[in-house]
mmCIF file with all atom_site columns, C-alpha atoms in Angstrom:
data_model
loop_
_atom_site.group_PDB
_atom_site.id
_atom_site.type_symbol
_atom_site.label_atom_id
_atom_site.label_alt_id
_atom_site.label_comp_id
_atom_site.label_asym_id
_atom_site.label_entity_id
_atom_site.label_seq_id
_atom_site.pdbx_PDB_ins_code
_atom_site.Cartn_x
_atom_site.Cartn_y
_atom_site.Cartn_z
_atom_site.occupancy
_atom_site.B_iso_or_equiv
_atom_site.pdbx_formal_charge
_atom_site.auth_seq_id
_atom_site.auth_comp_id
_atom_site.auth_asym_id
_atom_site.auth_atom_id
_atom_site.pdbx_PDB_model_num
ATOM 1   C CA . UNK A 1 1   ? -54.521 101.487 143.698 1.00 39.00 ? 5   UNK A CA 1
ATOM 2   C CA . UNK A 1 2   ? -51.541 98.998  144.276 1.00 41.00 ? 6   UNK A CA 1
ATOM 3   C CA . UNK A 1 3   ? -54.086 96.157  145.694 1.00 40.00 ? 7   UNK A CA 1
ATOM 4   C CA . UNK A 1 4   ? -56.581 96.366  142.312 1.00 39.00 ? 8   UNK A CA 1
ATOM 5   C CA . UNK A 1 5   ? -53.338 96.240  140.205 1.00 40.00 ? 9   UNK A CA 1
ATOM 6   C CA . UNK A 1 6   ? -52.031 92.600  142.030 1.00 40.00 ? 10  UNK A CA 1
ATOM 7   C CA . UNK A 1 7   ? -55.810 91.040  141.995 1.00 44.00 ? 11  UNK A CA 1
ATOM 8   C CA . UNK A 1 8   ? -56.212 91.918  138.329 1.00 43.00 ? 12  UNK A CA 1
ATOM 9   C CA . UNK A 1 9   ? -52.795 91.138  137.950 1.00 42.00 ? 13  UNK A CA 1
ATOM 10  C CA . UNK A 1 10  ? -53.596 87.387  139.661 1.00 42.00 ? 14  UNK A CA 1
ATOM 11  C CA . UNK A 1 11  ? -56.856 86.687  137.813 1.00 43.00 ? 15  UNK A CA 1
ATOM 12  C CA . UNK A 1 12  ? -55.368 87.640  134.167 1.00 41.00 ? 16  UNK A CA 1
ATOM 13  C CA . UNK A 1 13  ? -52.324 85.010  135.044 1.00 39.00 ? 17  UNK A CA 1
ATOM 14  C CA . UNK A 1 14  ? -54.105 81.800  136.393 1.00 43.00 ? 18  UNK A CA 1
ATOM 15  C CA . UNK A 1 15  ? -56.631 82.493  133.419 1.00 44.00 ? 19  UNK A CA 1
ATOM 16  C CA . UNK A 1 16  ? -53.562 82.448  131.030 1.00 39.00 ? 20  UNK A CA 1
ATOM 17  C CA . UNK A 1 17  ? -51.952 79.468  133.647 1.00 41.00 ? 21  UNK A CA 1
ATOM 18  C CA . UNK A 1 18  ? -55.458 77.891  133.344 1.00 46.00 ? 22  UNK A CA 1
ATOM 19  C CA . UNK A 1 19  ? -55.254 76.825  129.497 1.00 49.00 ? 23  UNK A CA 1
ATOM 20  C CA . UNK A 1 20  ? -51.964 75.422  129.141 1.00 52.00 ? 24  UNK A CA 1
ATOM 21  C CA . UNK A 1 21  ? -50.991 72.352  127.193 1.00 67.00 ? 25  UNK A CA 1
ATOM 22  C CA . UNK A 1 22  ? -50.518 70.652  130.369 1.00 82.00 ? 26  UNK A CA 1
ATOM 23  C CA . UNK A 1 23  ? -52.393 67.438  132.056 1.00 85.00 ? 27  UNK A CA 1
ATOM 24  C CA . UNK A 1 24  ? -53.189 68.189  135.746 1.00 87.00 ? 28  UNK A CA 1
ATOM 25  C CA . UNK A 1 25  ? -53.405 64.982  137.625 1.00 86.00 ? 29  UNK A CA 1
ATOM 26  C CA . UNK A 1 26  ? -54.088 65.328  141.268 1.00 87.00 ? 30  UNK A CA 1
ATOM 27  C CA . UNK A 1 27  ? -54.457 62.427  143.539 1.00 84.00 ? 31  UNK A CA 1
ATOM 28  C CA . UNK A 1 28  ? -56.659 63.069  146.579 1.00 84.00 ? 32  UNK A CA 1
ATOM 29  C CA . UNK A 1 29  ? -56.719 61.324  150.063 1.00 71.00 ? 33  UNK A CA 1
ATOM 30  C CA . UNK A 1 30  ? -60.346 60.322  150.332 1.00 69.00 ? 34  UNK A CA 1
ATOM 31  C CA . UNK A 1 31  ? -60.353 58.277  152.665 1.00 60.00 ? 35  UNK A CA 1
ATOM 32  C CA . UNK A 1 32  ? -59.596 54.467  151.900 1.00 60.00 ? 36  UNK A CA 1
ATOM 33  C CA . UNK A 1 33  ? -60.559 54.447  148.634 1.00 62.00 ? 37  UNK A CA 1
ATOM 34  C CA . UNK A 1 34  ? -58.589 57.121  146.812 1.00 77.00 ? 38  UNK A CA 1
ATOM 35  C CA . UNK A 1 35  ? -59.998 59.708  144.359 1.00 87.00 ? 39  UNK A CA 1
ATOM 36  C CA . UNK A 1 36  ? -57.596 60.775  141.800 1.00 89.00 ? 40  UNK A CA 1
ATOM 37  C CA . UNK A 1 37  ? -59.037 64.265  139.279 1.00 92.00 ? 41  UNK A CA 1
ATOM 38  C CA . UNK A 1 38  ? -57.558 64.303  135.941 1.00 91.00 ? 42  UNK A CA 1
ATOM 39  C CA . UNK A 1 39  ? -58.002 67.576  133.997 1.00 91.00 ? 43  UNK A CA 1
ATOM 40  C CA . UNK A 1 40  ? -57.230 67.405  130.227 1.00 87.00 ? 44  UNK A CA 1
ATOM 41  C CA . UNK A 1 41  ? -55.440 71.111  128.554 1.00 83.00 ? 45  UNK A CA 1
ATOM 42  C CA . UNK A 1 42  ? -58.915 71.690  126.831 1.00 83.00 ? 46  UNK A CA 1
ATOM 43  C CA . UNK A 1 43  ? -60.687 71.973  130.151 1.00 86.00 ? 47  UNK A CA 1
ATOM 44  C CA . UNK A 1 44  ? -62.452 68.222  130.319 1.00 89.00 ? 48  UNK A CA 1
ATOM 45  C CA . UNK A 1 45  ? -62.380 66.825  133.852 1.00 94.00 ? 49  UNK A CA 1
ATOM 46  C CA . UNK A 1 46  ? -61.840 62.772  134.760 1.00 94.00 ? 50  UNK A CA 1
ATOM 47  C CA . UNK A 1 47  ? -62.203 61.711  138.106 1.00 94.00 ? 51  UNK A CA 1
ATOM 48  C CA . UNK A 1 48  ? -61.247 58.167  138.737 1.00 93.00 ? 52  UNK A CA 1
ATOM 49  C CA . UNK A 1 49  ? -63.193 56.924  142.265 1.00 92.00 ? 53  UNK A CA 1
ATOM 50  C CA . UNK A 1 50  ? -65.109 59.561  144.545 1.00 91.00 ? 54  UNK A CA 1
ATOM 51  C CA . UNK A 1 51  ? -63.496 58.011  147.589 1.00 88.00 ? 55  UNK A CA 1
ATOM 52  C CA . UNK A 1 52  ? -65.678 56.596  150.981 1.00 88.00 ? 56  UNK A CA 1
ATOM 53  C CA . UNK A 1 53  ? -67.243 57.865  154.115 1.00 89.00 ? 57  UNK A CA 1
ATOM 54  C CA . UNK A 1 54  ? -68.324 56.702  157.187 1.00 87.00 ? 58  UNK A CA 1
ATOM 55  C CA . UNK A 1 55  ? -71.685 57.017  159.120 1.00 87.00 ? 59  UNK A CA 1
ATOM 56  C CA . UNK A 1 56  ? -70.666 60.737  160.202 1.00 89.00 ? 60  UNK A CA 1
ATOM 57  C CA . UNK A 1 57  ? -69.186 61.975  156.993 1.00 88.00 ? 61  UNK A CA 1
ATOM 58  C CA . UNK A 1 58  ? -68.265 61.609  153.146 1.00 91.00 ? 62  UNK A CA 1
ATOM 59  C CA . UNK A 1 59  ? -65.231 61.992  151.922 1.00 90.00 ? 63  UNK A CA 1
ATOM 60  C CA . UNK A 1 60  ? -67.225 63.578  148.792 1.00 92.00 ? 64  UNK A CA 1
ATOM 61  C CA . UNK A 1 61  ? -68.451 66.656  151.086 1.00 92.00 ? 65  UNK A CA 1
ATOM 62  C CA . UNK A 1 62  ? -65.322 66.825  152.944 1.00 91.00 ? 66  UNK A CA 1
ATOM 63  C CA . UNK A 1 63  ? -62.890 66.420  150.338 1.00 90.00 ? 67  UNK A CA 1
ATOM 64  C CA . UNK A 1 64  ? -63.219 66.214  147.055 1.00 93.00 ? 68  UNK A CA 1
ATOM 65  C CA . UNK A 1 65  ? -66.351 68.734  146.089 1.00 95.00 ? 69  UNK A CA 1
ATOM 66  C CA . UNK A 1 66  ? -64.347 71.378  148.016 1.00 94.00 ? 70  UNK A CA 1
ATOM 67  C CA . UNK A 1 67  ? -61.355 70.994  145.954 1.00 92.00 ? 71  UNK A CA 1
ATOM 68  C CA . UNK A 1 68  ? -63.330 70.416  142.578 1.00 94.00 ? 72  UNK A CA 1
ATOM 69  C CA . UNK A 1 69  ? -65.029 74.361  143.306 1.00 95.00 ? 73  UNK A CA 1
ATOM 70  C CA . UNK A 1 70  ? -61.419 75.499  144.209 1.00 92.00 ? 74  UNK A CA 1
ATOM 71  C CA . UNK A 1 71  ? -60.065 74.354  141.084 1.00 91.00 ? 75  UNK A CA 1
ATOM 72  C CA . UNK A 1 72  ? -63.145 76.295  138.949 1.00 92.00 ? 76  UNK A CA 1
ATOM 73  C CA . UNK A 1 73  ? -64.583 73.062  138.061 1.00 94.00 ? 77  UNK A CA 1
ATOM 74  C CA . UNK A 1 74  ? -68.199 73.013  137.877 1.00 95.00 ? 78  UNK A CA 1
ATOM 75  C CA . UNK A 1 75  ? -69.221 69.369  136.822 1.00 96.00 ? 79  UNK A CA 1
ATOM 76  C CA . UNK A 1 76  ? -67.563 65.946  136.395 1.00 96.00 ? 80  UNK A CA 1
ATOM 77  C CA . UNK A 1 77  ? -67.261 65.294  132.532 1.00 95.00 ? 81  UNK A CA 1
ATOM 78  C CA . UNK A 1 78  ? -66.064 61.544  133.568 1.00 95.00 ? 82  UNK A CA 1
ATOM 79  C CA . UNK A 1 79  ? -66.524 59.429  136.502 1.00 96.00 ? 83  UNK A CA 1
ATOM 80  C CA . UNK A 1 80  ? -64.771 55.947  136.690 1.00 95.00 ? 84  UNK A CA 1
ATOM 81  C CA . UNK A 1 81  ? -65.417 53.955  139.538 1.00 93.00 ? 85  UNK A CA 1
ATOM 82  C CA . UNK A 1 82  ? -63.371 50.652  139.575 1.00 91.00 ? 86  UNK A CA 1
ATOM 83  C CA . UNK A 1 83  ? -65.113 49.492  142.468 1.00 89.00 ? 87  UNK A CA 1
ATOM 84  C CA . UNK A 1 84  ? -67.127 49.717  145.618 1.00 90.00 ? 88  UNK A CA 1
ATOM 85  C CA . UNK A 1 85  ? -68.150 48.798  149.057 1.00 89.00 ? 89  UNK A CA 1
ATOM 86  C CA . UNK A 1 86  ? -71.207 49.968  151.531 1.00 91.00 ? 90  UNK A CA 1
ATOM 87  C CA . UNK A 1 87  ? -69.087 53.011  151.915 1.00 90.00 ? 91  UNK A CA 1
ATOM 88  C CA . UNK A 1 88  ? -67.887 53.688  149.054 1.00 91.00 ? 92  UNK A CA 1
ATOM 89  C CA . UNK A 1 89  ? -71.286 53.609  147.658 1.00 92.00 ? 93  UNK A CA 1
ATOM 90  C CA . UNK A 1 90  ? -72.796 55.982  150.315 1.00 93.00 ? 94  UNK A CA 1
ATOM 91  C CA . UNK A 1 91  ? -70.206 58.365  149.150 1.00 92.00 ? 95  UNK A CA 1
ATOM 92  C CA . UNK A 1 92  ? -70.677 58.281  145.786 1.00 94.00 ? 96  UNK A CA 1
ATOM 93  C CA . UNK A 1 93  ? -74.682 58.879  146.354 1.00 95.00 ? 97  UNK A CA 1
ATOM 94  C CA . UNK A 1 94  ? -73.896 62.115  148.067 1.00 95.00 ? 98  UNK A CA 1
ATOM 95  C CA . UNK A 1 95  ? -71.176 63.445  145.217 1.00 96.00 ? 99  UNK A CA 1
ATOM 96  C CA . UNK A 1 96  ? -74.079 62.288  142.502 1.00 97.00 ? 100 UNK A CA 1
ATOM 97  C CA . UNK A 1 97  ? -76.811 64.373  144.836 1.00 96.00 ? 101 UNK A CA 1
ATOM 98  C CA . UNK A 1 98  ? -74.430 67.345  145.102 1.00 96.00 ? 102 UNK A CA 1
ATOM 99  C CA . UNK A 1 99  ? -72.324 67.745  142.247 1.00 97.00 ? 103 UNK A CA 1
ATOM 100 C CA . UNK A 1 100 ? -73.359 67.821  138.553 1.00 97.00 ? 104 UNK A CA 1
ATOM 101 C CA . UNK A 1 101 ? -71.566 64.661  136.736 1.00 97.00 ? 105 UNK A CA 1
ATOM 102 C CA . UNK A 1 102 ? -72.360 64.050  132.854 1.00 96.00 ? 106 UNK A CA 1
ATOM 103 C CA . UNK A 1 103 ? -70.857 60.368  132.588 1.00 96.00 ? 107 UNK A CA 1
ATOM 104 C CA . UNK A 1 104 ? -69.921 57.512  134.415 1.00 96.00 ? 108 UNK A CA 1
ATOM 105 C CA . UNK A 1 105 ? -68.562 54.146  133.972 1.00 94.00 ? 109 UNK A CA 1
ATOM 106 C CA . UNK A 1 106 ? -69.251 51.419  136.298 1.00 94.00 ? 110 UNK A CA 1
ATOM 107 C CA . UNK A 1 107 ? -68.176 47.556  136.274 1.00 93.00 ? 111 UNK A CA 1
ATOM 108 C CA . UNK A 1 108 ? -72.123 45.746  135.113 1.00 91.00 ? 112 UNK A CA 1
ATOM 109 C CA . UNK A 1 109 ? -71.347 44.143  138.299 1.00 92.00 ? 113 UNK A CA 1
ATOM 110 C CA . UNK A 1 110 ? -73.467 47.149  139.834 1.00 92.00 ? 114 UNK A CA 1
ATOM 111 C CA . UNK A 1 111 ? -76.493 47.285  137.185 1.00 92.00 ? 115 UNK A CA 1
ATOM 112 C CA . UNK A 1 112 ? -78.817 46.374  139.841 1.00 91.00 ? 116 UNK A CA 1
ATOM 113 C CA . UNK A 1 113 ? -77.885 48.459  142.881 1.00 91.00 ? 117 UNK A CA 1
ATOM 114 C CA . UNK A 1 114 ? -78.351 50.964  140.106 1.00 90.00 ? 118 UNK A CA 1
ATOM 115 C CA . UNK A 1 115 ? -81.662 50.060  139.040 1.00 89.00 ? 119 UNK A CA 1
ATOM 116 C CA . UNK A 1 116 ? -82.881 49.509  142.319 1.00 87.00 ? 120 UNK A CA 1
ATOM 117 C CA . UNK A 1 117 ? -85.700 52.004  142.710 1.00 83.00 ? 121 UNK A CA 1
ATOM 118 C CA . UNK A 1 118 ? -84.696 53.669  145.859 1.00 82.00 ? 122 UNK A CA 1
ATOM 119 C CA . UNK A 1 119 ? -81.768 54.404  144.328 1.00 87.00 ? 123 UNK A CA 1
ATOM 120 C CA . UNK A 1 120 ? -81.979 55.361  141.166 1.00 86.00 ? 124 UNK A CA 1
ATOM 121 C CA . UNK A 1 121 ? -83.030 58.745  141.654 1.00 91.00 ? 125 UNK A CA 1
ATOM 122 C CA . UNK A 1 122 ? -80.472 59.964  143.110 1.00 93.00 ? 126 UNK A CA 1
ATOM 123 C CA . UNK A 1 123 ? -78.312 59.121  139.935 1.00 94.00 ? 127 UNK A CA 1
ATOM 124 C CA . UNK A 1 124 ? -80.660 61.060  137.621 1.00 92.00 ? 128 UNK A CA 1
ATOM 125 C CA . UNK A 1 125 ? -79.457 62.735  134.649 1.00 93.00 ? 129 UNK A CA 1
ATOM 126 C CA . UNK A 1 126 ? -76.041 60.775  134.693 1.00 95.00 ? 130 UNK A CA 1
ATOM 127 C CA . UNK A 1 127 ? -75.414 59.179  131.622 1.00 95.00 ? 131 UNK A CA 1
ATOM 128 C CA . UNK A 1 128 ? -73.841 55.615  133.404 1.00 95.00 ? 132 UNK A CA 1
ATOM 129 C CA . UNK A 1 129 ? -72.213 52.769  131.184 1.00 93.00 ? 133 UNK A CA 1
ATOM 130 C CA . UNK A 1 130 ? -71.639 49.568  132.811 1.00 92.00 ? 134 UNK A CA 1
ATOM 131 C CA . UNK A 1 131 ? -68.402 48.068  131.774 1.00 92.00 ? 135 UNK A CA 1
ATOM 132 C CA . UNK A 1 132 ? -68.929 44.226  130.544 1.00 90.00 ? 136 UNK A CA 1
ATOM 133 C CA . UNK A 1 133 ? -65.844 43.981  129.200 1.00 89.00 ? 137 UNK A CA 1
ATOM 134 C CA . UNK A 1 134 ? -62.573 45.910  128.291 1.00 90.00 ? 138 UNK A CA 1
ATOM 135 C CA . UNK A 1 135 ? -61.511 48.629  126.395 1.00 89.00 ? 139 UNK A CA 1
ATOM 136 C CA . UNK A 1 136 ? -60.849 52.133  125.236 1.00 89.00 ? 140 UNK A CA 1
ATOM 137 C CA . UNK A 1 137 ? -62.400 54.634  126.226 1.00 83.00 ? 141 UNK A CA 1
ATOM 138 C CA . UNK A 1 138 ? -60.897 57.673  124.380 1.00 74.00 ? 142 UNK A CA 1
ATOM 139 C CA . UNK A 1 139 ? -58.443 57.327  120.807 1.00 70.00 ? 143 UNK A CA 1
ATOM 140 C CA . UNK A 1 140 ? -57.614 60.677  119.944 1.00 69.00 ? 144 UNK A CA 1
ATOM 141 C CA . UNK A 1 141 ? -54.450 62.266  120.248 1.00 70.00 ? 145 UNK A CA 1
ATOM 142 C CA . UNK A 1 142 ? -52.019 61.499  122.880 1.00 76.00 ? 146 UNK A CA 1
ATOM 143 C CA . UNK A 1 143 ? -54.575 60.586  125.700 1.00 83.00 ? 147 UNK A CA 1
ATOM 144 C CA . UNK A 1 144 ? -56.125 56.868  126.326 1.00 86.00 ? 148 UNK A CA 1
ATOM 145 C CA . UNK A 1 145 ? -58.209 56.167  129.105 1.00 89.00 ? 149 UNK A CA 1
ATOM 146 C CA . UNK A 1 146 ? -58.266 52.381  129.025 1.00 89.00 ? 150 UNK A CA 1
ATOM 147 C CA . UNK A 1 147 ? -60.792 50.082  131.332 1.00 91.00 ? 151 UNK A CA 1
ATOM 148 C CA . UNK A 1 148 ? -60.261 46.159  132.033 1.00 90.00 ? 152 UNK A CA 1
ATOM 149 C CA . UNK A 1 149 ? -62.898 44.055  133.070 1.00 89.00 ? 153 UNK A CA 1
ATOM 150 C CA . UNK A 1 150 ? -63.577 40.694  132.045 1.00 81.00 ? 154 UNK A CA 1
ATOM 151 C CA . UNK A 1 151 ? -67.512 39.954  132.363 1.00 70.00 ? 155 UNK A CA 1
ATOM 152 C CA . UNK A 1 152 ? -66.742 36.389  132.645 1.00 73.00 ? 156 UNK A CA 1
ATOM 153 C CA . UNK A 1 153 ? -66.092 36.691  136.132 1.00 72.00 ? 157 UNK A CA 1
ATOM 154 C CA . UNK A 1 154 ? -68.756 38.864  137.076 1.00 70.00 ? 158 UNK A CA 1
ATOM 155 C CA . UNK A 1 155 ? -66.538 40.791  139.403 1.00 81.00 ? 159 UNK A CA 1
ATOM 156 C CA . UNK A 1 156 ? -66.580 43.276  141.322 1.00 88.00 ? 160 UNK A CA 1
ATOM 157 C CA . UNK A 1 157 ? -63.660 45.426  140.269 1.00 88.00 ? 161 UNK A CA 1
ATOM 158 C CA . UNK A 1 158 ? -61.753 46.555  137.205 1.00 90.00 ? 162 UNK A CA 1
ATOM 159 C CA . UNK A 1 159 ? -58.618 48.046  136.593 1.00 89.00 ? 163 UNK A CA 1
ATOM 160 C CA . UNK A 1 160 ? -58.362 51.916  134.955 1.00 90.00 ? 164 UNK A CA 1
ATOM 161 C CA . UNK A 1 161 ? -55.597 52.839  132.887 1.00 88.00 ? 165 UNK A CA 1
ATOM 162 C CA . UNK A 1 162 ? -54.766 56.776  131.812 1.00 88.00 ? 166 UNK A CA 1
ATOM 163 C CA . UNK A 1 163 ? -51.906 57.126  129.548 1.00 86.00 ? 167 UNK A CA 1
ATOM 164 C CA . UNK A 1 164 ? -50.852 60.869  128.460 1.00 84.00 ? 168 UNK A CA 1
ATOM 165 C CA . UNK A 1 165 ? -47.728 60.889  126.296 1.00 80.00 ? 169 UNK A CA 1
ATOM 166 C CA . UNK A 1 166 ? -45.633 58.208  127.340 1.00 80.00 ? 170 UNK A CA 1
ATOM 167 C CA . UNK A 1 167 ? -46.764 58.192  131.305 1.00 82.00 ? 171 UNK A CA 1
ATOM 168 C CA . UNK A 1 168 ? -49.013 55.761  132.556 1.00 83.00 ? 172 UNK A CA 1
ATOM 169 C CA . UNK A 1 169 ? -51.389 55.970  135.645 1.00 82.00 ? 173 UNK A CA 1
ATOM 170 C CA . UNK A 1 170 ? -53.303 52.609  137.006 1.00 83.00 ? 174 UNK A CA 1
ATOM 171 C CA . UNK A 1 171 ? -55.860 52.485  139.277 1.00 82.00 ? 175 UNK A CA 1
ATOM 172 C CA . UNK A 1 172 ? -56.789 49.234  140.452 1.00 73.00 ? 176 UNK A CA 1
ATOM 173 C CA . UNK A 1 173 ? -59.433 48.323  142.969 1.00 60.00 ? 177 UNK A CA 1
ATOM 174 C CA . UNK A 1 174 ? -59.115 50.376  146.397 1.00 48.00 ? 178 UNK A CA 1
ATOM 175 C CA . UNK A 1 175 ? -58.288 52.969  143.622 1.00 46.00 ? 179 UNK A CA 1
ATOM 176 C CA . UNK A 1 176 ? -54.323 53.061  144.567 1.00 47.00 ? 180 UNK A CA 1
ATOM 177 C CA . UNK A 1 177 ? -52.482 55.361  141.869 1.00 49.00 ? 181 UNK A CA 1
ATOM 178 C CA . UNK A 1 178 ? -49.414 54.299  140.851 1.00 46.00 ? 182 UNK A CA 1
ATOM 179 C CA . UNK A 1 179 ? -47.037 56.032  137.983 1.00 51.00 ? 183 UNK A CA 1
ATOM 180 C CA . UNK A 1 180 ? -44.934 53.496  136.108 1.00 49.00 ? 184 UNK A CA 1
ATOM 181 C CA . UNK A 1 181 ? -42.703 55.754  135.046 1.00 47.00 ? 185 UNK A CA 1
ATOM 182 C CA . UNK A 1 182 ? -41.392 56.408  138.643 1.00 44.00 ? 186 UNK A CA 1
ATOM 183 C CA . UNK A 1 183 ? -42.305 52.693  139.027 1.00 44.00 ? 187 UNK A CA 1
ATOM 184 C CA . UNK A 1 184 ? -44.232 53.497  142.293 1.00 47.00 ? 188 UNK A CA 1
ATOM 185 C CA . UNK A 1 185 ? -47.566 54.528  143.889 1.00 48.00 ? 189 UNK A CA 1
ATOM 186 C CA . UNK A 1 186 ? -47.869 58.274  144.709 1.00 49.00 ? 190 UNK A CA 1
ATOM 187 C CA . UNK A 1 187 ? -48.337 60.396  148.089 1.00 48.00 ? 191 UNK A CA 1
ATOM 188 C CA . UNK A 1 188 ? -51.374 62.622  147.438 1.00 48.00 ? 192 UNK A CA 1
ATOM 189 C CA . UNK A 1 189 ? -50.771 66.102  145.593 1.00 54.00 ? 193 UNK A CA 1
ATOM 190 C CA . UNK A 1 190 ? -51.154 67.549  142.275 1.00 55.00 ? 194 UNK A CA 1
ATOM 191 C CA . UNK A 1 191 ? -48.548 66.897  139.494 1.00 54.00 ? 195 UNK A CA 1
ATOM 192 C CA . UNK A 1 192 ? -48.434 68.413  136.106 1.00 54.00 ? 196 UNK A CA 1
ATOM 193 C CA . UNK A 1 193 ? -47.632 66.529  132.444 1.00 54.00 ? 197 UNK A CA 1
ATOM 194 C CA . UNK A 1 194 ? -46.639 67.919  129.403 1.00 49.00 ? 198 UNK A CA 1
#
C-alpha cells in the first residue's frame, strides 16, 4: 500500500532529521513575556521564560505545552526564568502543575514566593536554584548558557545569555530575544544553528 509506504517513509526521516548536529531555537509568542525553547543536537531541552496569562487563560496551556508535545518533548531539562510578575507567575504554576520540568533557575529574588507554603507544592520535584549572583551555567563544548544577576541589588530580574558557536541569544527581563549576530530582536518562529 502506497499510504503505509509515505507514513513509514515520514517517521524513518524526522527520526533521522530528529538527531542532527543542529541547535533548534524557537522563539514563541506567549503572550507579553516571551518563551523562547532551545533544543541541544543530543536531545536536552532549555526553555528560557514560560510566558504569562491572564485571569481566563495561560499562555502555558495555550501555547507552549502544545508545541513542547508537538515537538516529541516530554519534560523541560532547563527552565530559566529571568523574571516575573502576578501573571507571569500564575503561568508558570500551571506549566510546573502540567508539565514535567527537572531544573530551574530563578533570580533569589523569588526564594520566598517559593517557599511560601501554598505554593510550594505545586513546584514539587523541581530541582530550583536561585541565582545570587552570575555565571555559567554549562562549559562544555561549544554551548554556554550564561546568567547575570548581581545579588547586591536584590532585583528582580537577570539577564540570560545562550551562546552556540559563535551566535549569541539574550534574554533580558520581559524575556525579548534578540540575535547579535543579525544585531536585532526576532519575530517568533523556529530557526536552526549549526
Amino acid at each position: 500500500n502506497i499510504l503505509t509506504l509515505v507514513i513509514m517513509n515520514f517517521v524513518i526521516w524526522k527520526e533521522v532529521m530528529d538527531k542532527t548536529s543542529s541547535v533548534v531555537v524557537t522563539y514563541l509568542d506567549a503572550g507579553n513575556s516571551k518563551s523562547t525553547l532551545i533544543k541541544m543536537p543530543q536531545g536536552t531541552s532549555i526553555l528560557i521564560n514560560a510566558g504569562s496569562s491572564t485571569e481566563k487563560y495561560t499562555t502555558a496551556g495555550r501555547n507552549v505545552i502544545p508545541y513542547l508535545k508537538t515537538k516529541g518533548i516530554s519534560e523541560i531539562d532547563l527552565l530559566v526564568i529571568t523574571s516575573l510578575n502576578k501573571n507571569e507567575f500564575r503561568n508558570l504554576k500551571f506549566l510546573a502543575e502540567n508539565f514535567p520540568i527537572r531544573n530551574m533557575f530563578v533570580p533569589d529574588y523569588y526564594l520566598p514566593v517559593f517557599d511560601d507554603n501554598n505554593i510550594s507544592p505545586s513546584f514539587k520535584g523541581i530541582n530550583i536554584e536561585y541565582v545570587r549572583s552570575s555565571g555559567v551555567i554549562n562549559r562544555r563544548g561549544t554551548f554556554r548558557l550564561y546568567l547575570y544577576y548581581d545579588s547586591l541589588y536584590h532585583g528582580s530580574s537577570m539577564m540570560a545569555q545562550f551562546t552556540y558557536g559563535n551566535r549569541n541569544f539574550l534574554f533580558d527581563d520581559p524575556g525579548e530575544f534578540y540575535d547579535d549576530a543579525v544585531n536585532s530582536m526576532l519575530l517568533p518562529g523556529e530557526m536552526k544553528y549549526d
